[in-house]
Amino acid sequence: MATDKQKAARAAERERAASIAEGNWVPSPENKSKATWFRVAAILLWIAAIAVEIYLIFKIIVPGELGNKFTLAIILLVVMAAGALVGNLLWKKANHLDPASEKNKFRFFVQNQLGAIITILAFLPLIVLIFMDKNIDGKQKGILGGLAVILGAAVAVSGMDFNAISSEQIARERNVVQALTGQDNVWYSKKGSKFHVCEKAALITGRVQQANLTHGTVEQAHADGVSELTKLWVSEARNHCNVPEDRIQYVLSGAGGTLTSDDLDKTVDDKDKGQIKAPASLPKKAPVQVPSIPVPAPNTQRPAA
């Protein structure tokens, strides 16, 4: 007999399949689990980095021990930066496995730039303290303060996601690919920034080397660090992927209600936007009108004897 855990997993998978069938997107349980672990590890590394900073401030700088422990201070600063850096990379990886929704702009920004925010909050007090402390030797202040600025800036940049993705982005890209090719399968290089709708297009327009070429679902492409579906997918499908013109027009017209003009506008190149025929918003289905059945009047006449 199936355990409660197995039943819950099957129910979650059915719910995910139903959501995807409606044109939405939900991360796979495997990617959801990986993202959770990456986020936990990132938070623990950030906490460790801040703990090192606190030790550096209150055990070395504030008590005036920097002159005697200058080498140790540099080592601790590097350890702090390394912990924050790895935490930032893990957090960004988690966001590609289980991205935020773009509907809440504030939450979307914070979740995707959290590594940079935490890095700035961690390094800024330390940098200010080093340069404001009049008891630190000028040469040591210049070396330690300069190193703190360089490491803090580098780690903060590592925490910025310049190609932040959303769950809605994955949904619309998957819907385009599925409607265009009949399957959720794209071609790309893990070293690249775009994925393509067929192998030939990836090799020609994507300039992907055959040795680096791989393929997988849209979700997998994003999990591998590839930022987006190429905006040249219309010309790729038409010129390199043997997609019939009526199929391309079907997608540009909304793919049977799974895509709006706004969805398509975000996925196509500027030169192809004039081809979009989908409605700006999908009309809601009208409620089914059930015709009323007249009820016969009661028979008040007495039957003949």
C-alpha positions as CSV (number, residue, x, y, z in Angstrom):
1,M,0.0,0.0,0.0
2,A,1.1,3.5,-0.7
3,T,2.3,5.6,2.2
4,D,0.9,9.0,3.1
5,K,4.0,10.6,1.8
6,Q,3.6,8.8,-1.6
7,K,0.0,9.8,-1.8
8,A,0.8,13.4,-1.1
9,A,3.5,13.3,-3.8
10,R,1.1,11.9,-6.3
11,A,-1.5,14.5,-5.4
12,A,1.0,17.3,-5.8
13,E,2.1,15.9,-9.2
14,R,-1.5,15.8,-10.3
15,E,-2.1,19.3,-9.2
16,R,1.1,20.4,-11.0
17,A,0.1,18.6,-14.2
18,A,-3.4,20.3,-14.1
19,S,-1.8,23.7,-13.6
20,I,0.6,23.2,-16.5
21,A,-2.3,22.0,-18.7
22,E,-4.0,25.3,-18.0
23,G,-1.0,27.2,-19.3
24,N,0.6,28.0,-15.9
25,W,3.9,26.7,-14.6
26,V,4.9,25.1,-11.3
27,P,8.4,23.8,-10.5
28,S,8.9,20.1,-10.4
29,P,9.1,18.6,-6.9
30,E,12.8,17.8,-7.4
31,N,13.7,21.4,-8.4
32,K,11.5,22.7,-5.6
33,S,13.4,20.5,-3.1
34,K,16.8,21.6,-4.5
35,A,15.8,25.2,-4.3
36,T,14.8,24.9,-0.7
37,W,18.1,23.3,0.3
38,F,20.1,25.9,-1.7
39,R,18.3,28.7,0.1
40,V,18.8,27.1,3.6
41,A,22.6,26.7,2.8
42,A,22.8,30.3,1.5
43,I,21.2,31.6,4.7
44,L,23.5,29.6,6.9
45,L,26.5,30.9,5.0
46,W,25.3,34.5,5.3
47,I,24.8,34.0,9.0
48,A,28.4,32.6,9.3
49,A,29.8,35.5,7.3
50,I,28.0,38.0,9.6
51,A,29.3,36.1,12.7
52,V,32.9,36.4,11.4
53,E,32.3,40.2,10.9
54,I,31.0,40.6,14.4
55,Y,34.1,38.8,15.8
56,L,36.3,41.0,13.6
57,I,34.7,44.1,14.9
58,F,34.2,43.4,18.6
59,K,37.3,41.2,19.2
60,I,39.9,42.9,17.1
61,I,39.0,46.4,15.8
62,V,37.0,47.9,18.8
63,P,39.4,46.7,21.5
64,G,42.3,48.2,19.5
65,E,43.9,44.8,18.8
66,L,44.3,45.4,15.0
67,G,48.0,46.2,15.3
68,N,48.7,42.9,16.9
69,K,46.3,40.8,14.8
70,F,46.4,42.5,11.5
71,T,47.1,39.3,9.5
72,L,44.2,37.5,11.3
73,A,41.9,40.5,10.5
74,I,42.8,40.1,6.8
75,I,42.1,36.4,6.9
76,L,38.8,36.9,8.6
77,L,37.8,39.5,6.1
78,V,38.6,37.1,3.2
79,V,36.7,34.3,5.0
80,M,33.7,36.6,5.5
81,A,33.7,37.5,1.8
82,A,34.0,33.9,0.7
83,G,31.1,32.8,2.8
84,A,28.9,35.6,1.5
85,L,30.0,34.9,-2.1
86,V,29.0,31.2,-2.0
87,G,25.8,32.1,-0.3
88,N,24.9,34.6,-3.1
89,L,25.6,32.0,-5.8
90,L,23.5,29.4,-4.1
91,W,20.6,31.8,-3.6
92,K,20.7,32.8,-7.3
93,K,20.8,29.1,-8.3
94,A,17.7,28.5,-6.1
95,N,15.9,31.4,-7.8
96,H,16.4,29.8,-11.2
97,L,15.0,26.5,-9.9
98,D,12.0,28.0,-8.1
99,P,11.6,31.6,-9.3
100,A,9.4,34.3,-7.8
101,S,6.2,35.6,-9.4
102,E,6.5,39.0,-11.2
103,K,3.0,40.0,-10.0
104,N,4.4,41.3,-6.7
105,K,7.1,43.7,-8.0
106,F,8.6,44.4,-4.5
107,R,8.9,40.8,-3.5
108,F,10.2,39.9,-7.0
109,F,13.0,42.5,-6.6
110,V,13.9,41.6,-3.0
111,Q,14.0,37.8,-3.7
112,N,16.3,38.2,-6.7
113,Q,18.6,40.8,-5.3
114,L,18.7,39.6,-1.7
115,G,22.3,38.5,-1.9
116,A,23.4,42.0,-2.9
117,I,21.3,43.6,-0.2
118,I,22.7,41.4,2.5
119,T,26.2,41.9,1.3
120,I,25.9,45.7,1.4
121,L,24.3,45.6,4.9
122,A,27.1,43.3,6.1
123,F,30.1,45.1,4.6
124,L,29.0,48.8,4.9
125,P,29.2,49.0,8.8
126,L,32.6,47.3,8.8
127,I,34.0,49.7,6.1
128,V,32.7,52.8,7.9
129,L,34.1,51.6,11.2
130,I,37.5,50.9,9.7
131,F,37.8,54.4,8.1
132,M,36.3,56.3,11.0
133,D,38.4,54.6,13.7
134,K,41.1,57.1,14.6
135,N,43.1,54.6,16.6
136,I,44.0,52.4,13.5
137,D,47.4,53.0,11.9
138,G,47.1,54.8,8.7
139,K,48.8,52.2,6.6
140,Q,46.8,49.4,8.1
141,K,43.6,51.4,7.7
142,G,44.3,51.9,4.0
143,I,45.1,48.2,3.4
144,L,42.2,46.7,5.4
145,G,39.7,49.4,4.4
146,G,40.7,49.1,0.7
147,L,40.4,45.3,0.8
148,A,37.0,45.5,2.5
149,V,35.7,47.9,-0.2
150,I,37.1,45.7,-3.0
151,L,35.7,42.5,-1.6
152,G,32.4,44.0,-0.6
153,A,31.8,45.4,-4.1
154,A,32.8,42.2,-5.8
155,V,30.6,40.1,-3.5
156,A,27.7,42.5,-3.9
157,V,27.9,42.3,-7.7
158,S,27.8,38.5,-7.4
159,G,24.5,38.8,-5.5
160,M,22.9,40.9,-8.2
161,D,20.7,38.9,-10.7
162,F,20.8,40.9,-13.9
163,N,18.7,38.2,-15.7
164,A,16.2,37.5,-13.0
165,I,13.5,35.1,-14.2
166,S,9.9,34.7,-13.0
167,S,7.5,31.8,-12.9
168,E,5.3,33.7,-15.5
169,Q,8.3,33.9,-17.8
170,I,8.8,30.2,-17.7
171,A,5.1,29.6,-18.3
172,R,4.9,31.8,-21.4
173,E,8.1,30.5,-22.9
174,R,7.0,26.9,-22.3
175,N,3.6,27.7,-23.9
176,V,5.3,29.2,-27.0
177,V,7.6,26.2,-27.4
178,Q,4.8,23.6,-26.7
179,A,2.4,25.3,-29.2
180,L,5.1,25.7,-31.8
181,T,6.8,22.3,-31.8
182,G,4.3,20.1,-30.0
183,Q,6.7,19.3,-27.2
184,D,8.5,21.0,-24.3
185,N,12.0,20.7,-25.6
186,V,14.6,23.3,-26.4
187,W,18.2,23.4,-27.5
188,Y,21.0,25.3,-25.9
189,S,24.5,25.5,-24.5
190,K,25.0,25.7,-20.7
191,K,27.5,28.5,-21.4
192,G,25.0,30.5,-23.4
193,S,22.2,32.9,-22.5
194,K,19.5,31.8,-24.9
195,F,17.8,28.6,-25.8
196,H,16.3,27.7,-29.2
197,V,13.4,25.8,-30.6
198,C,15.4,23.3,-32.6
199,E,18.9,21.9,-33.0
200,K,19.6,23.5,-36.3
201,A,18.6,27.0,-35.1
202,A,20.9,26.6,-32.0
203,L,23.8,25.7,-34.2
204,I,23.2,28.4,-36.8
205,T,21.6,31.5,-35.2
206,G,22.7,30.7,-31.7
207,R,26.2,29.9,-32.8
208,V,26.4,27.0,-30.3
209,Q,29.2,24.6,-30.9
210,Q,28.1,21.0,-31.5
211,A,30.3,19.8,-28.5
212,N,28.5,22.2,-26.1
213,L,25.0,21.6,-27.5
214,T,22.4,20.0,-25.2
215,H,18.6,19.9,-24.9
216,G,15.9,19.7,-22.3
217,T,12.7,21.3,-21.1
218,V,12.3,25.1,-20.7
219,E,12.4,24.5,-16.9
220,Q,15.7,22.5,-17.3
221,A,17.2,25.2,-19.5
222,H,16.6,27.8,-16.8
223,A,17.9,25.5,-14.1
224,D,21.1,25.2,-16.1
225,G,21.5,28.9,-16.0
226,V,20.2,29.9,-19.4
227,S,18.3,33.2,-19.2
228,E,15.6,33.1,-21.8
229,L,14.0,31.8,-25.0
230,T,15.6,33.5,-28.0
231,K,13.5,36.4,-29.2
232,L,14.3,35.3,-32.8
233,W,12.1,32.2,-32.4
234,V,9.7,33.3,-35.1
235,S,12.4,33.5,-37.8
236,E,14.1,30.4,-36.4
237,A,10.9,28.3,-36.7
238,R,10.2,29.7,-40.2
239,N,13.7,29.4,-41.7
240,H,15.5,26.6,-39.8
241,C,13.1,24.4,-37.9
242,N,10.7,23.3,-40.6
243,V,7.7,24.6,-38.6
244,P,4.7,25.1,-41.0
245,E,3.6,28.7,-41.5
246,D,0.1,28.0,-40.2
247,R,1.5,26.7,-37.0
248,I,3.6,29.9,-36.5
249,Q,0.4,31.9,-37.2
250,Y,-1.5,29.8,-34.7
251,V,1.1,30.7,-32.0
252,L,1.1,34.4,-32.9
253,S,-2.7,34.4,-32.7
254,G,-2.6,33.2,-29.1
255,A,-2.2,29.4,-29.4
256,G,-5.8,28.6,-28.7
257,G,-6.0,30.9,-25.7
258,T,-2.8,30.1,-23.8
259,L,-1.0,33.2,-24.9
260,T,-1.9,36.9,-25.0
261,S,-0.4,39.7,-27.0
262,D,1.5,40.8,-23.8
263,D,2.9,37.3,-23.4
264,L,4.1,37.3,-27.0
265,D,5.4,40.8,-26.9
266,K,7.8,39.8,-24.2
267,T,9.1,36.8,-26.2
268,V,9.5,38.1,-29.7
269,D,12.0,40.4,-31.4
270,D,11.0,44.0,-32.1
271,K,10.9,43.3,-35.9
272,D,8.4,40.5,-35.4
273,K,6.0,42.3,-33.0
274,G,3.9,43.5,-35.9
275,Q,2.9,39.9,-36.6
276,I,1.3,39.4,-33.2
277,K,-2.5,38.8,-33.6
278,A,-3.4,37.5,-30.1
279,P,-5.8,39.5,-28.0
280,A,-4.3,41.7,-25.4
281,S,-6.2,39.8,-22.7
282,L,-8.0,36.5,-23.0
283,P,-11.8,36.8,-22.7
284,K,-13.4,35.0,-19.8
285,K,-15.5,32.0,-20.7
286,A,-19.2,32.9,-20.6
287,P,-21.2,31.0,-18.1
288,V,-23.2,28.2,-19.6
289,Q,-26.8,29.2,-19.9
290,V,-29.1,26.4,-18.9
291,P,-32.6,26.9,-20.6
292,S,-35.4,26.9,-18.1
293,I,-38.0,24.2,-18.5
294,P,-41.6,25.4,-18.0
295,V,-43.4,23.6,-15.3
296,P,-46.8,22.4,-16.4
297,A,-49.8,23.9,-14.6
298,P,-51.5,21.5,-12.2
299,N,-54.6,19.8,-13.5
300,T,-57.6,21.1,-11.5
301,Q,-60.3,19.3,-13.5
302,R,-61.8,16.2,-11.9
303,P,-61.6,13.1,-14.1
304,A,-64.7,12.0,-15.8
305,A,-66.7,9.3,-14.0
